[in-house]
Short mmCIF file of C-alpha atoms in Angstrom, two decimals:
data_model
loop_
_atom_site.label_atom_id
_atom_site.label_comp_id
_atom_site.label_asym_id
_atom_site.label_seq_id
_atom_site.Cartn_x
_atom_site.Cartn_y
_atom_site.Cartn_z
CA UNK A 1 -11.25 -10.38 14.40
CA UNK A 2 -10.26 -7.65 11.35
CA UNK A 3 -12.73 -7.08 8.66
CA UNK A 4 -11.49 -8.37 5.23
CA UNK A 5 -11.09 -6.36 2.12
CA UNK A 6 -12.36 -6.85 -1.63
CA UNK A 7 -9.44 -6.86 -4.29
CA UNK A 8 -10.12 -6.49 -7.85
CA UNK A 9 -7.59 -8.14 -9.88
CA UNK A 10 -8.28 -6.72 -13.58
CA UNK A 11 -6.32 -6.66 -16.62
CA UNK A 12 -6.53 -7.74 -20.47
CA UNK A 13 -7.27 -10.92 -21.79
CA UNK A 14 -4.23 -13.11 -22.13
CA UNK A 15 -2.13 -11.41 -19.30
CA UNK A 16 -2.02 -14.21 -17.09
CA UNK A 17 -4.39 -13.19 -14.51
CA UNK A 18 -5.51 -16.87 -13.77
CA UNK A 19 -1.80 -17.90 -13.04
CA UNK A 20 -0.92 -15.09 -10.75
CA UNK A 21 -4.41 -15.65 -8.63
CA UNK A 22 -3.66 -19.44 -8.33
CA UNK A 23 -0.16 -18.54 -7.03
CA UNK A 24 -1.44 -15.96 -4.69
CA UNK A 25 -3.91 -18.62 -3.35
CA UNK A 26 -1.23 -21.25 -2.80
CA UNK A 27 1.16 -18.81 -0.97
CA UNK A 28 -1.59 -16.57 1.30
CA UNK A 29 -4.01 -17.58 3.74
CA UNK A 30 -7.46 -16.36 4.52
CA UNK A 31 -8.49 -15.35 0.90
CA UNK A 32 -11.83 -15.88 -0.23
CA UNK A 33 -12.31 -16.14 -4.34
CA UNK A 34 -15.46 -14.96 -5.60
CA UNK A 35 -17.49 -17.18 -7.46
CA UNK A 36 -19.46 -15.92 -9.99
CA UNK A 37 -23.00 -16.65 -11.06
CA UNK A 38 -24.23 -17.42 -14.58
CA UNK A 39 -27.19 -18.29 -16.30
CA UNK A 40 -25.41 -20.75 -18.70
CA UNK A 41 -25.99 -24.51 -18.34
CA UNK A 42 -23.30 -26.48 -16.00
CA UNK A 43 -20.93 -28.32 -18.25
CA UNK A 44 -19.97 -31.69 -17.46
CA UNK A 45 -18.14 -31.95 -14.34
CA UNK A 46 -18.62 -28.24 -13.19
CA UNK A 47 -19.81 -27.93 -9.86
CA UNK A 48 -22.67 -25.43 -8.45
CA UNK A 49 -21.15 -23.32 -5.89
CA UNK A 50 -17.59 -24.42 -6.70
CA UNK A 51 -17.20 -23.31 -10.32
CA UNK A 52 -20.40 -20.69 -10.72
CA UNK A 53 -23.46 -20.20 -9.10
CA UNK A 54 -25.80 -21.55 -11.73
CA UNK A 55 -28.90 -19.77 -11.45
CA UNK A 56 -31.98 -19.81 -13.93
CA UNK A 57 -32.55 -16.61 -16.04
CA UNK A 58 -35.63 -15.89 -13.82
CA UNK A 59 -33.56 -15.93 -10.63
CA UNK A 60 -30.80 -13.91 -12.20
CA UNK A 61 -33.17 -11.17 -13.37
CA UNK A 62 -34.83 -11.25 -9.53
CA UNK A 63 -31.35 -10.59 -8.32
CA UNK A 64 -30.76 -7.76 -10.51
CA UNK A 65 -33.82 -6.49 -9.39
CA UNK A 66 -32.88 -6.72 -5.46
CA UNK A 67 -29.48 -5.11 -6.58
CA UNK A 68 -27.79 -8.54 -5.58
CA UNK A 69 -24.78 -8.00 -7.89
CA UNK A 70 -21.71 -6.04 -7.67
CA UNK A 71 -21.44 -6.34 -11.10
CA UNK A 72 -23.00 -8.04 -13.84
CA UNK A 73 -23.36 -8.36 -17.77
CA UNK A 74 -24.28 -10.62 -20.60
CA UNK A 75 -22.11 -12.74 -22.99
CA UNK A 76 -23.61 -14.71 -25.91
CA UNK A 77 -26.97 -14.96 -24.50
CA UNK A 78 -25.93 -15.73 -21.17
CA UNK A 79 -25.77 -13.95 -17.69
CA UNK A 80 -23.28 -13.44 -15.34
CA UNK A 81 -22.35 -11.70 -12.16
CA UNK A 82 -20.80 -11.03 -9.07
CA UNK A 83 -23.22 -11.76 -6.04
CA UNK A 84 -22.96 -9.45 -3.01
CA UNK A 85 -23.81 -11.99 -0.71
CA UNK A 86 -20.83 -14.22 -0.55
CA UNK A 87 -18.14 -11.39 -0.97
CA UNK A 88 -19.98 -9.57 1.91
CA UNK A 89 -20.06 -13.17 4.05
CA UNK A 90 -16.29 -13.41 3.62
CA UNK A 91 -15.49 -9.97 4.81
CA UNK A 92 -17.41 -10.31 7.66
CA UNK A 93 -15.72 -13.40 8.28
CA UNK A 94 -12.16 -12.04 8.33
CA UNK A 95 -11.33 -13.15 4.82
CA UNK A 96 -9.92 -10.95 2.04
CA UNK A 97 -11.64 -11.24 -1.09
CA UNK A 98 -10.33 -11.72 -4.62
CA UNK A 99 -12.34 -10.51 -7.51
CA UNK A 100 -10.89 -11.70 -10.78
CA UNK A 101 -13.34 -9.91 -13.32
CA UNK A 102 -12.97 -7.91 -16.58
CA UNK A 103 -12.27 -3.91 -16.75
CA UNK A 104 -15.94 -3.17 -17.25
CA UNK A 105 -16.98 -5.29 -14.40
CA UNK A 106 -14.13 -3.62 -12.19
CA UNK A 107 -15.64 0.02 -13.29
CA UNK A 108 -19.19 -1.21 -12.07
CA UNK A 109 -17.82 -2.75 -8.53
CA UNK A 110 -15.98 0.58 -8.03
CA UNK A 111 -19.21 2.58 -8.74
CA UNK A 112 -20.94 0.68 -5.94
CA UNK A 113 -17.97 0.08 -3.67
CA UNK A 114 -15.44 3.05 -3.86
CA UNK A 115 -13.52 1.07 -1.15
CA UNK A 116 -12.46 -1.97 -2.90
CA UNK A 117 -8.67 -1.96 -3.97
CA UNK A 118 -8.04 -2.28 -7.77
CA UNK A 119 -5.26 -3.83 -8.97
CA UNK A 120 -4.29 -3.44 -12.73
CA UNK A 121 -2.49 -6.37 -14.11
CA UNK A 122 -0.34 -5.01 -17.01
CA UNK A 123 1.73 -7.47 -19.57
CA UNK A 124 5.33 -6.60 -20.17
CA UNK A 125 5.22 -5.32 -23.64
CA UNK A 126 2.25 -5.74 -26.58
CA UNK A 127 4.52 -8.41 -28.14
CA UNK A 128 4.17 -10.50 -25.10
CA UNK A 129 0.30 -10.45 -24.52
CA UNK A 130 0.21 -10.79 -28.41
CA UNK A 131 2.39 -14.18 -28.00
CA UNK A 132 0.19 -15.38 -25.16
CA UNK A 133 -3.11 -15.09 -27.05
CA UNK A 134 -1.85 -16.52 -30.05
CA UNK A 135 0.15 -19.15 -27.84
CA UNK A 136 -3.29 -20.34 -26.24
CA UNK A 137 -3.79 -21.70 -30.00
CA UNK A 138 -7.68 -21.54 -29.58
CA UNK A 139 -8.25 -18.50 -31.40
CA UNK A 140 -8.36 -17.33 -35.22
CA UNK A 141 -5.63 -14.77 -35.82
CA UNK A 142 -9.17 -12.10 -36.43
CA UNK A 143 -10.08 -12.90 -32.88
CA UNK A 144 -6.71 -12.17 -31.72
CA UNK A 145 -6.66 -9.06 -33.17
CA UNK A 146 -9.89 -8.07 -31.85
CA UNK A 147 -8.75 -8.89 -28.28
CA UNK A 148 -5.45 -6.77 -28.42
CA UNK A 149 -7.92 -3.97 -29.63
CA UNK A 150 -9.65 -4.29 -26.57
CA UNK A 151 -6.89 -4.84 -24.66
CA UNK A 152 -5.31 -1.41 -25.66
CA UNK A 153 -8.70 0.36 -24.59
CA UNK A 154 -8.80 -1.50 -21.34
CA UNK A 155 -5.16 -0.26 -20.18
CA UNK A 156 -6.25 3.08 -20.85
CA UNK A 157 -8.24 2.40 -17.34
CA UNK A 158 -5.11 1.71 -15.85
CA UNK A 159 -4.36 4.98 -14.82
CA UNK A 160 -7.30 5.52 -12.80
CA UNK A 161 -6.47 1.65 -10.95
CA UNK A 162 -5.20 2.12 -7.02
CA UNK A 163 -2.07 -0.32 -8.29
CA UNK A 164 -0.38 -1.40 -11.46
CA UNK A 165 1.42 -5.13 -11.11
CA UNK A 166 3.45 -5.75 -14.48
CA UNK A 167 3.34 -9.41 -15.02
CA UNK A 168 7.16 -9.95 -16.20
CA UNK A 169 8.51 -12.45 -13.37
CA UNK A 170 5.44 -14.19 -11.74
CA UNK A 171 6.98 -14.56 -8.42
CA UNK A 172 7.39 -10.70 -8.40
CA UNK A 173 3.89 -10.27 -9.37
CA UNK A 174 2.61 -12.60 -6.69
CA UNK A 175 4.87 -10.74 -4.15
CA UNK A 176 3.67 -7.46 -5.01
CA UNK A 177 -0.06 -8.29 -4.77
CA UNK A 178 0.67 -9.92 -1.25
CA UNK A 179 2.63 -6.57 -0.37
CA UNK A 180 -0.60 -4.77 -1.59
CA UNK A 181 -3.05 -7.06 0.44
CA UNK A 182 -0.65 -6.51 3.72
CA UNK A 183 -0.28 -2.71 3.00
CA UNK A 184 -3.95 -2.04 2.60
CA UNK A 185 -4.61 -3.41 6.09
CA UNK A 186 -2.02 -1.29 7.23
CA UNK A 187 -4.14 2.10 6.01
CA UNK A 188 -4.18 4.24 9.26
CA UNK A 189 -7.80 5.41 8.63
CA UNK A 190 -9.10 2.07 9.13
CA UNK A 191 -6.84 1.17 11.99
CA UNK A 192 -7.26 4.22 13.64
CA UNK A 193 -10.11 3.94 15.82
CA UNK A 194 -9.25 0.06 16.58
CA UNK A 195 -5.68 1.62 17.90
CA UNK A 196 -6.99 4.43 19.96
CA UNK A 197 -10.10 2.17 21.40
CA UNK A 198 -7.35 0.25 23.03
CA UNK A 199 -5.12 3.21 24.30
CA UNK B 1 16.04 2.72 -12.89
CA UNK B 2 13.06 3.54 -10.92
CA UNK B 3 13.28 6.59 -8.61
CA UNK B 4 13.19 6.21 -4.83
CA UNK B 5 10.32 7.51 -2.64
CA UNK B 6 10.85 8.90 1.06
CA UNK B 7 8.74 7.27 4.02
CA UNK B 8 8.28 8.83 7.07
CA UNK B 9 8.92 6.91 10.51
CA UNK B 10 7.28 8.60 13.29
CA UNK B 11 5.64 7.76 16.44
CA UNK B 12 5.65 8.77 19.99
CA UNK B 13 8.57 8.69 22.01
CA UNK B 14 9.71 5.19 23.57
CA UNK B 15 7.26 3.08 20.83
CA UNK B 16 10.50 1.25 19.49
CA UNK B 17 10.90 3.43 16.10
CA UNK B 18 14.72 2.90 16.27
CA UNK B 19 14.71 -1.18 16.80
CA UNK B 20 12.10 -1.50 13.77
CA UNK B 21 14.12 0.71 11.37
CA UNK B 22 17.38 -1.01 12.64
CA UNK B 23 15.93 -4.65 11.85
CA UNK B 24 14.22 -2.82 8.48
CA UNK B 25 17.87 -2.03 7.27
CA UNK B 26 18.86 -5.86 8.00
CA UNK B 27 16.53 -7.25 6.06
CA UNK B 28 15.99 -4.66 2.87
CA UNK B 29 18.18 -3.34 0.60
CA UNK B 30 18.25 -0.02 -1.65
CA UNK B 31 17.40 2.06 1.68
CA UNK B 32 18.79 5.52 2.59
CA UNK B 33 18.75 6.55 6.22
CA UNK B 34 18.69 10.23 6.41
CA UNK B 35 21.25 11.68 8.49
CA UNK B 36 20.10 14.71 10.51
CA UNK B 37 22.15 18.03 10.65
CA UNK B 38 22.85 20.06 13.65
CA UNK B 39 24.49 22.51 15.56
CA UNK B 40 25.47 20.68 18.83
CA UNK B 41 29.18 19.96 19.27
CA UNK B 42 29.83 16.38 18.17
CA UNK B 43 30.03 13.82 21.27
CA UNK B 44 33.37 11.87 21.56
CA UNK B 45 33.21 9.03 18.91
CA UNK B 46 30.39 10.64 16.81
CA UNK B 47 31.24 10.86 12.87
CA UNK B 48 30.59 13.99 10.86
CA UNK B 49 27.68 12.61 8.11
CA UNK B 50 27.29 9.29 9.69
CA UNK B 51 25.71 10.26 13.51
CA UNK B 52 24.91 13.94 12.20
CA UNK B 53 26.13 16.72 9.96
CA UNK B 54 27.77 19.22 12.01
CA UNK B 55 27.12 22.45 11.20
CA UNK B 56 27.94 25.89 12.72
CA UNK B 57 24.93 27.79 13.63
CA UNK B 58 25.55 30.43 11.16
CA UNK B 59 25.73 27.79 8.35
CA UNK B 60 22.17 26.18 9.63
CA UNK B 61 20.74 29.52 9.78
CA UNK B 62 22.08 30.14 5.98
CA UNK B 63 20.59 26.61 4.95
CA UNK B 64 16.98 27.55 6.83
CA UNK B 65 17.19 30.96 4.57
CA UNK B 66 17.90 28.88 1.76
CA UNK B 67 14.92 26.41 2.08
CA UNK B 68 17.58 23.57 2.51
CA UNK B 69 15.92 21.39 5.05
CA UNK B 70 12.69 19.56 4.79
CA UNK B 71 12.10 20.05 8.66
CA UNK B 72 13.89 21.86 11.56
CA UNK B 73 13.62 22.41 15.07
CA UNK B 74 15.39 23.90 18.29
CA UNK B 75 16.00 21.86 21.01
CA UNK B 76 17.35 22.74 24.29
CA UNK B 77 19.59 25.47 22.58
CA UNK B 78 20.64 23.47 19.89
CA UNK B 79 19.21 23.33 16.14
CA UNK B 80 18.24 20.26 14.18
CA UNK B 81 17.06 19.47 10.94
CA UNK B 82 16.75 16.98 7.81
CA UNK B 83 18.97 18.55 4.88
CA UNK B 84 16.69 17.88 1.27
CA UNK B 85 20.21 17.56 -0.23
CA UNK B 86 20.54 13.89 0.75
CA UNK B 87 17.24 12.83 0.50
CA UNK B 88 17.14 13.87 -2.91
CA UNK B 89 20.18 12.63 -4.27
CA UNK B 90 19.34 9.26 -2.70
CA UNK B 91 15.94 9.06 -4.25
CA UNK B 92 17.46 9.90 -7.78
CA UNK B 93 20.16 6.94 -7.06
CA UNK B 94 16.79 4.68 -7.01
CA UNK B 95 17.19 4.36 -2.98
CA UNK B 96 14.18 4.80 -0.70
CA UNK B 97 14.72 7.40 1.80
CA UNK B 98 13.95 6.48 5.75
CA UNK B 99 13.20 9.49 7.91
CA UNK B 100 13.21 8.67 11.27
CA UNK B 101 11.57 11.80 13.05
CA UNK B 102 9.27 13.38 15.48
CA UNK B 103 5.37 14.04 14.85
CA UNK B 104 5.92 17.76 14.86
CA UNK B 105 9.02 17.48 12.14
CA UNK B 106 6.73 14.78 10.14
CA UNK B 107 4.10 17.66 9.56
CA UNK B 108 6.69 20.07 8.38
CA UNK B 109 7.80 17.72 5.89
CA UNK B 110 4.64 16.63 4.77
CA UNK B 111 3.53 20.64 4.24
CA UNK B 112 6.60 20.57 1.99
CA UNK B 113 6.48 17.41 0.02
CA UNK B 114 2.94 15.94 0.19
CA UNK B 115 4.02 13.04 -1.86
CA UNK B 116 6.06 11.49 1.35
CA UNK B 117 4.64 8.41 2.54
CA UNK B 118 3.79 8.96 6.27
CA UNK B 119 3.79 5.71 8.51
CA UNK B 120 2.77 6.15 12.54
CA UNK B 121 4.03 3.64 14.66
CA UNK B 122 1.59 3.03 17.50
CA UNK B 123 2.27 1.26 20.88
CA UNK B 124 0.31 -2.00 21.47
CA UNK B 125 -1.04 0.10 24.75
CA UNK B 126 -0.49 2.96 26.87
CA UNK B 127 0.62 0.49 29.57
CA UNK B 128 3.40 -0.88 27.28
CA UNK B 129 4.44 2.55 26.32
CA UNK B 130 4.79 3.66 30.22
CA UNK B 131 6.50 0.26 30.82
CA UNK B 132 9.13 1.11 27.92
CA UNK B 133 9.81 4.70 28.77
CA UNK B 134 10.35 3.88 32.71
CA UNK B 135 12.37 0.68 31.58
CA UNK B 136 15.11 2.88 30.03
CA UNK B 137 15.66 3.76 33.46
CA UNK B 138 17.32 7.27 32.34
CA UNK B 139 14.50 9.51 33.02
CA UNK B 140 12.69 10.85 36.30
CA UNK B 141 8.82 9.67 36.72
CA UNK B 142 8.37 13.40 36.11
CA UNK B 143 9.79 13.08 32.52
CA UNK B 144 8.15 10.12 31.89
CA UNK B 145 4.59 11.62 32.57
CA UNK B 146 5.25 14.41 30.19
CA UNK B 147 6.25 12.18 27.67
CA UNK B 148 3.36 10.25 27.85
CA UNK B 149 1.21 12.92 27.68
CA UNK B 150 2.73 14.77 24.71
CA UNK B 151 2.48 11.00 22.94
CA UNK B 152 -1.24 11.10 24.14
CA UNK B 153 -1.10 14.38 21.83
CA UNK B 154 0.93 12.56 19.08
CA UNK B 155 -1.40 9.86 18.10
CA UNK B 156 -4.04 11.89 17.83
CA UNK B 157 -2.20 12.92 14.27
CA UNK B 158 -1.97 9.44 13.39
CA UNK B 159 -5.47 9.62 11.91
CA UNK B 160 -3.84 11.45 9.15
CA UNK B 161 -0.81 9.54 8.32
CA UNK B 162 -1.15 6.97 5.44
CA UNK B 163 -0.25 3.99 7.45
CA UNK B 164 -0.55 3.14 11.03
CA UNK B 165 1.82 0.00 12.30
CA UNK B 166 1.34 -1.43 15.68
CA UNK B 167 4.57 -2.17 17.61
CA UNK B 168 3.27 -5.21 19.18
CA UNK B 169 5.58 -7.84 17.22
CA UNK B 170 8.50 -6.67 16.18
CA UNK B 171 8.71 -9.04 13.25
CA UNK B 172 5.38 -8.43 12.05
CA UNK B 173 5.97 -4.64 12.17
CA UNK B 174 8.96 -4.92 9.75
CA UNK B 175 6.98 -6.94 7.85
CA UNK B 176 4.38 -4.45 7.48
CA UNK B 177 6.76 -1.67 6.51
CA UNK B 178 8.23 -3.73 4.01
CA UNK B 179 5.14 -4.54 2.43
CA UNK B 180 3.92 -0.71 2.79
CA UNK B 181 7.48 0.27 0.59
CA UNK B 182 6.80 -2.25 -1.64
CA UNK B 183 3.29 -1.52 -2.44
CA UNK B 184 4.04 2.07 -2.87
CA UNK B 185 6.27 1.42 -5.52
CA UNK B 186 3.14 -0.23 -7.48
CA UNK B 187 1.16 2.58 -7.20
CA UNK B 188 -0.72 3.21 -10.40
CA UNK B 189 -0.66 6.91 -11.04
CA UNK B 190 3.32 6.45 -10.93
CA UNK B 191 3.58 3.12 -12.94
CA UNK B 192 1.41 4.16 -15.31
CA UNK B 193 3.50 6.29 -17.59
CA UNK B 194 6.50 3.95 -17.72
CA UNK B 195 4.21 0.90 -18.51
CA UNK B 196 2.43 2.70 -21.32
CA UNK B 197 5.41 4.14 -22.76
CA UNK B 198 6.85 0.43 -23.16
CA UNK B 199 3.75 -0.78 -24.87
#
């Protein structure tokens, strides 16, 4: 069995990562979506291990001490992180892992695991990104401006990613990510040993 | 318009490159098959510019002097080479160029153009490669043994290729090459400038 690989899908807020990932899972098998751990309380209907791995603050801090996260951060008093355990188990079982994380988190993961494949999702234009952020209707203009400013910083890091996918056409974006996953499994440096072993 | 890229498809004799490339051209648009130049005389039915660019020896040597080849070699008294001109014109016009060349030629191309993408086609097993070489029925056992020995040397170089595709299932091999071409066009280092220019 071929071991799975980990793919980071990062990009600015409002770029449409969620929709892309949903469609990717509908159109491809053998993927594992990494579920984050958090110290925040479950909301009604949220299930442990599905929406989040809900941990006490004490346990979360213990996991940090044991270096059990690929990345972690604090937002408005709650801790969030990507546990290594489930990612590694999925890869061992032959599944490709999809990490839906923020650009800052992606940097942390890459420092620990330089072999993860990093895909940056870019908006077709700033106007479109602004339109999408405003279109959510859940945030005031000041928040939207803040998020856009942050997005401009995020996108400067796209240069250092492995791949850059533009979310102009949803189907094309998903097709490109599919191609990236397939192509990364054809990398000679990884396949060489298994091929020559059989020869 | 996005500029095309060059993909080397190399592999040992008998591995099935020709069939893979034929199917690739049937299933994907915007490809250009690089036609070799040669000093050998056209055979009945062969067309200049289609089967080969037929050159006089004098002209071929002049092209070598002007560094007009990506690679060239001599086989049984005839010169063969890949002219830069047509490859560059195709890429400028937005087409991806497919170079079907020997492993030694691939090394020459890569020295001149480190940005070409190298795909190595490997047989599923030595037994299968031997079966295919014998199955051609055109060569005596000694020639087959020679070719197999050469293939064993060739495959040692696969380690340094970008991608390794195993020709076990034809459809899967073609699908993987398709994915590689699509993914290579998503490389962040190449897309970054065009994306940020629009932002």
